[in-house]
mmCIF file of C-alpha atoms in Angstrom:
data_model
loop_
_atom_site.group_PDB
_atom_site.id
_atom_site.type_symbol
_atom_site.label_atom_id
_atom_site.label_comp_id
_atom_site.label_asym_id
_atom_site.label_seq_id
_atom_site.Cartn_x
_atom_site.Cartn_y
_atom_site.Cartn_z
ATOM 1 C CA UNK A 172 168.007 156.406 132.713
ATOM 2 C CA UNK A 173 166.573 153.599 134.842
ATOM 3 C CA UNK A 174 163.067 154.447 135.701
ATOM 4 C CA UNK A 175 160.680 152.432 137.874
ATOM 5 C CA UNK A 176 156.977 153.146 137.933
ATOM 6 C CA UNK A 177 154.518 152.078 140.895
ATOM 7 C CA UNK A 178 151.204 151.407 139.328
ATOM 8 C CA UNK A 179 150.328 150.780 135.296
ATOM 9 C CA UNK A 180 146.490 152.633 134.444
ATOM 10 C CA UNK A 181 146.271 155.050 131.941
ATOM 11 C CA UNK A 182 149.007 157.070 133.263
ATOM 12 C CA UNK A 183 151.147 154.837 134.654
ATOM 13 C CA UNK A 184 150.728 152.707 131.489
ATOM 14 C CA UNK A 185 151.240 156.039 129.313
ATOM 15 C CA UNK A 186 154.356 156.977 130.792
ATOM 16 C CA UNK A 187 155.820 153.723 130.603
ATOM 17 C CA UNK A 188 155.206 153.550 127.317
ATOM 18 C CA UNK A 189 156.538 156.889 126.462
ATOM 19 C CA UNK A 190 159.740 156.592 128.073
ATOM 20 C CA UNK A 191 160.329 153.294 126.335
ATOM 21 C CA UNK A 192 159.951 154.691 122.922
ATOM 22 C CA UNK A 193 162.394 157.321 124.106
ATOM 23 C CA UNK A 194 164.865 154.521 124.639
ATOM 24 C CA UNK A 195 164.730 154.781 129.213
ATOM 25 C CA UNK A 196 165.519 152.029 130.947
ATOM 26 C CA UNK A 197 161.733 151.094 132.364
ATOM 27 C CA UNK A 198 159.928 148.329 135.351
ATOM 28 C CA UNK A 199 156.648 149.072 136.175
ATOM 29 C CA UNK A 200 155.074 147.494 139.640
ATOM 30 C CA UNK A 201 151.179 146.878 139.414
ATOM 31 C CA UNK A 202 149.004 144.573 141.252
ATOM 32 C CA UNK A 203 147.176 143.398 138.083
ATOM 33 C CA UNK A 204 148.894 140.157 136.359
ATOM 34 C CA UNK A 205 146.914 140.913 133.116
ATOM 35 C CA UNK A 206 147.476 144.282 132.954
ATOM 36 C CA UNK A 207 151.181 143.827 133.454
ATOM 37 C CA UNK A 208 151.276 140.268 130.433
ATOM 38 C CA UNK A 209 149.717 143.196 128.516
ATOM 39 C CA UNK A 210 152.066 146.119 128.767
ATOM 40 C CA UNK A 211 155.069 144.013 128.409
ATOM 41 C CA UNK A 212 153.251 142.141 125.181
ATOM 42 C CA UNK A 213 152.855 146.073 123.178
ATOM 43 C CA UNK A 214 155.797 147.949 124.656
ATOM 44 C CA UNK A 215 158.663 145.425 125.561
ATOM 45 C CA UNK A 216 158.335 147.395 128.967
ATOM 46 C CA UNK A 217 159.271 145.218 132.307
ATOM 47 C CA UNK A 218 156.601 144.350 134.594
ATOM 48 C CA UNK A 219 156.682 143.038 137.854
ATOM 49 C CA UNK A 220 153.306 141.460 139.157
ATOM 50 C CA UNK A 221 152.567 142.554 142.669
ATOM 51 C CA UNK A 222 151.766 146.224 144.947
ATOM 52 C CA UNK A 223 153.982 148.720 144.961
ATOM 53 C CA UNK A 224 153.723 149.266 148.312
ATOM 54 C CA UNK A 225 155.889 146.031 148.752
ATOM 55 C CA UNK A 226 159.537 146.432 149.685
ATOM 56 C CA UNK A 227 160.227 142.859 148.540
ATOM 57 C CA UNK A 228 158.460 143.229 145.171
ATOM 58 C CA UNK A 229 159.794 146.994 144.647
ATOM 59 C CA UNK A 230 163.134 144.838 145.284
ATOM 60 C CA UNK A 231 162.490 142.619 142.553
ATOM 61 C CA UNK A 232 161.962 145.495 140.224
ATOM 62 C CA UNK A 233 165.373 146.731 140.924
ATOM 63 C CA UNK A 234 164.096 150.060 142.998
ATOM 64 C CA UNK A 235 168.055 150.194 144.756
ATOM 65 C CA UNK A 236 168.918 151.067 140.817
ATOM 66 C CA UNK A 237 166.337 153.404 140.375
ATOM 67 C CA UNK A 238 167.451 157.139 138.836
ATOM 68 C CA UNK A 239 163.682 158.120 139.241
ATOM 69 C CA UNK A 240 160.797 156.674 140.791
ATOM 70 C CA UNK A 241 157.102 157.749 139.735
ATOM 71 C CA UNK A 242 154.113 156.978 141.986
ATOM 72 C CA UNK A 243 151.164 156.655 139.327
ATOM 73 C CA UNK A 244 148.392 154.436 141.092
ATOM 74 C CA UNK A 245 144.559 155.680 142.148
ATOM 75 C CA UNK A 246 145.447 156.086 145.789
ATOM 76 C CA UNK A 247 146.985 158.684 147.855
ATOM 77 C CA UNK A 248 147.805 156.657 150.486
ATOM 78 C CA UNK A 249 149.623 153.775 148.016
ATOM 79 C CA UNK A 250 151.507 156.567 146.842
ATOM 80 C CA UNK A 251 152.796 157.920 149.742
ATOM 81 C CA UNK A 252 153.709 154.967 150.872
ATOM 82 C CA UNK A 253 156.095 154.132 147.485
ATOM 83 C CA UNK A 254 157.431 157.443 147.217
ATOM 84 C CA UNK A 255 158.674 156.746 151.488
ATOM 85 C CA UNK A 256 159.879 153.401 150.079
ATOM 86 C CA UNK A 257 161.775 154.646 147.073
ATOM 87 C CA UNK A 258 163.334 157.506 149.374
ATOM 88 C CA UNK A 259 164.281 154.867 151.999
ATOM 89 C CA UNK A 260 166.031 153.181 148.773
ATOM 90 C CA UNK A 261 167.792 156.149 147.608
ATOM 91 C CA UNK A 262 166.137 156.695 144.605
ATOM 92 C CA UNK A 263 166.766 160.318 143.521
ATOM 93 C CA UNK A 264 164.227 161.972 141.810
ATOM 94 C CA UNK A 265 160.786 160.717 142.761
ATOM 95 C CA UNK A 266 157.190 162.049 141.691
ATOM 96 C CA UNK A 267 153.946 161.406 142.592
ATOM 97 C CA UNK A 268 150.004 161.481 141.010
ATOM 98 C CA UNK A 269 148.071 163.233 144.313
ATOM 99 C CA UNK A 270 144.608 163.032 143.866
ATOM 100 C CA UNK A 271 143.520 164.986 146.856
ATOM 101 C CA UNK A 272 145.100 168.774 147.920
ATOM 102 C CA UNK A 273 145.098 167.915 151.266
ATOM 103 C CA UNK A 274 147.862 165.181 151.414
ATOM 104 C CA UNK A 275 150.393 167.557 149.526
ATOM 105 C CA UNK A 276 152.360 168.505 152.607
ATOM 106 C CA UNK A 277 152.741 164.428 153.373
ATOM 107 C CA UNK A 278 154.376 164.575 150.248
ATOM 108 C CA UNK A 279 156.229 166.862 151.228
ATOM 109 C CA UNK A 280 157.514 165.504 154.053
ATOM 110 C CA UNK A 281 158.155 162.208 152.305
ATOM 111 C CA UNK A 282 160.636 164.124 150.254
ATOM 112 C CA UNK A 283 158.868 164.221 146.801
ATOM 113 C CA UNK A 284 160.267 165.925 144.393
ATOM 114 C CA UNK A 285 157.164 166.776 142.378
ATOM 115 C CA UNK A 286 153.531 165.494 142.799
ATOM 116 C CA UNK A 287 151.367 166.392 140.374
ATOM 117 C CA UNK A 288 147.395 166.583 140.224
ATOM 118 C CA UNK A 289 145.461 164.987 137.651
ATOM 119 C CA UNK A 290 142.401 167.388 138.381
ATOM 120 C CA UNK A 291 145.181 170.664 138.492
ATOM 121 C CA UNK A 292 146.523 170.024 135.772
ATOM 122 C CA UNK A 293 143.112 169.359 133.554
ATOM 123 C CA UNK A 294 141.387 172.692 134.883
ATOM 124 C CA UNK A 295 144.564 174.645 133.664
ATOM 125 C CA UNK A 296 144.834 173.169 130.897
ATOM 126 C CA UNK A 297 140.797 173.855 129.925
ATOM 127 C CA UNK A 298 141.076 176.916 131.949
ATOM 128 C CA UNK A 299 144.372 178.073 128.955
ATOM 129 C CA UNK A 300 142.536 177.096 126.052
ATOM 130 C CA UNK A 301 139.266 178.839 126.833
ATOM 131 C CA UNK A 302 141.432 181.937 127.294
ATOM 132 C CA UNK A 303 144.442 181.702 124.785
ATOM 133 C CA UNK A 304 143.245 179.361 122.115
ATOM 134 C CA UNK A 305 146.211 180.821 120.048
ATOM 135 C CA UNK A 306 148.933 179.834 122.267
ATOM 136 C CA UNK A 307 147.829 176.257 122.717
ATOM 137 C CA UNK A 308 150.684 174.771 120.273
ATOM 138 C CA UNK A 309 153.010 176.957 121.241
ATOM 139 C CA UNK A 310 152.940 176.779 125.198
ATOM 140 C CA UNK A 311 152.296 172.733 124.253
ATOM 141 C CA UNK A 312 155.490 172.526 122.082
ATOM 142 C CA UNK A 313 157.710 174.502 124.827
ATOM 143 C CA UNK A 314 156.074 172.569 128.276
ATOM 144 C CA UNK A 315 157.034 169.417 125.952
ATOM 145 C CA UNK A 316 161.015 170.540 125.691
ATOM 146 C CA UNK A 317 160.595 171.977 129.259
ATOM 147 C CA UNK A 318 159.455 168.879 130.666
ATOM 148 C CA UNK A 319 161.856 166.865 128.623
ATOM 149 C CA UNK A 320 165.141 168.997 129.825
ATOM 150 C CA UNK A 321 164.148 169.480 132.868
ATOM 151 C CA UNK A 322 162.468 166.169 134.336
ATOM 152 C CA UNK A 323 164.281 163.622 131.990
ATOM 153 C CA UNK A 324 167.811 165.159 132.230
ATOM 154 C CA UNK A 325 168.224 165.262 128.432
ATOM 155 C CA UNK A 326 166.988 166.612 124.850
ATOM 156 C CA UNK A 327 165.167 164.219 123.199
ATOM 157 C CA UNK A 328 162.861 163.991 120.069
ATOM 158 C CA UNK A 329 159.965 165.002 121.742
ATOM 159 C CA UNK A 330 161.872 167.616 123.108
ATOM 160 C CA UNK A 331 163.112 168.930 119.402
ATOM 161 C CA UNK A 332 159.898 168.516 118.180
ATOM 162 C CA UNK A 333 158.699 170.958 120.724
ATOM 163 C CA UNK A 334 161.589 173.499 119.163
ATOM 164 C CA UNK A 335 159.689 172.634 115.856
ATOM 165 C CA UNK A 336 156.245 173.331 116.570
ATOM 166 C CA UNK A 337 157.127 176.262 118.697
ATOM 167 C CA UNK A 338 159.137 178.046 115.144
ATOM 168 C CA UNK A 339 156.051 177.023 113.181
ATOM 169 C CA UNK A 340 153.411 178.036 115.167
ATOM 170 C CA UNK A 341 155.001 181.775 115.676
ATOM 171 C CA UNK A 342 155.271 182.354 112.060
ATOM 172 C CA UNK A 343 151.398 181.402 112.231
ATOM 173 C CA UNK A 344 150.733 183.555 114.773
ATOM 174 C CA UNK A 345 152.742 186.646 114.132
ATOM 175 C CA UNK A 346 155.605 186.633 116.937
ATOM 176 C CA UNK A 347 155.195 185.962 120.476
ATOM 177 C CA UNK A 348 152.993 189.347 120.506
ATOM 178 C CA UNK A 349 150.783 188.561 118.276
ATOM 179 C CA UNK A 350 150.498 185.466 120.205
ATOM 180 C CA UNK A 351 150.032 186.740 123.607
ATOM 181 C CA UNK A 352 147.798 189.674 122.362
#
C-alpha cells in the first residue's frame, strides 16, 4: 500500500516508521530538511523536503498514487488544508491528527475519513486503565488487530500478535468475565 504522510514529529515520524517495518510503500512531506536527512538515514523511509500544504511538493511525493493519505502535523489549519489537497488528488482513504474539537465538522466537510485527537485518545486511554487495569493487554492486543484489519486493509504481524496477546492474557485473567468483572 502506497502511503503518503504530511508532516514527520513524533507521530508523523512514528507512523512512518511503523508502516515501513510492516513492508508499506511510504513518502513523508515535512518542512524540516534535517528532520527529513534523518528519517530517511534510520528507516529507509522517503522524504520530501518542503510543506505539505504544497500541491507542487505533495506532487513530488507522488500524492496522485496515494492509497491513503495521513495529515500528522501540529496545525489544524495545515491539516485541513492537505487532507482538501489529497481529496482533490483522489487519494482514497485519508486521516487526520485534529488538535482542536471545534474544526471536526471542517473535516468533515473536507471528506476525511477519520481524524483522530491526540488529547481524545490520551484521556481514554488514562481514563481505561484507571478503571479496567485488567483489560489493558487485552483491549491493547485486539484495538492492535482492529486497527490493523480495518485501517491497513490487511493482517499483519502486529495484527497476529494482537491474536497472541489477546489468548494469553485471557488465560491470565480467567475468560472475558473474569476480565470484564
Amino acid at each position: 500500500m502506497f502511503i503518503i504522510i504530511g508532516g514527520a514529529g513524533v507521530i508523523g515520524g512514528g507512523l512512518a516508521r511503523a508502516l515501513a517495518l510492516n513492508k508499506h510503500d511510504v513518502v513523508v512531506v515535512e518542512v524540516e530538511k534535517q528532520v527529513c536527512e534523518d528519517l530517511t538515514a534510520t528507516t529507509g523511509v522517503v522524504a520530501v523536503n518542503g510543506s505539505a500544504t504544497d500541491s507542487e511538493i505533495l506532487e513530488q511525493a507522488g500524492i496522485d498514487k496515494a492509497d491513503v493519505a495521513v495529515a500528522s502535523m501540529r496545525n489544524d489549519g495545515n491539516n485541513l488544508a492537505f487532507t482538501l489537497l489529497a481529496r482533490r488528488y483522489g487519494v482514497p482513504r485519508i486521516f487526520s491528527r485534529m488538535s482542536r474539537a471545534e474544526t471536526k465538522p471542517a473535516f468533515e466537510l473536507a471528506g476525511v475519513t477519520k481524524t483522530l485527537s491526540i488529547t481524545d485518545l490520551f484521556l481514554s486511554r488514562l481514563v481505561f486503565e484507571i478503571e479496567r487495569p485488567n483489560l489493558e493487554t487485552v483491549a491493547t492486543a485486539v484495538l492492535a488487530l482492529l486497527f490493523f484489519r480495518e485501517h491497513l486493509g490487511r493482517w499483519t504481524w502486529a495484527g497476529n500478535l494482537g491474536v497472541v496477546a489477546a489468548g494469553v492474557m485471557l488465560s491470565f485473567n480467567e475468560g472475558w468475565s473474569g476480565a470484564l468483572g
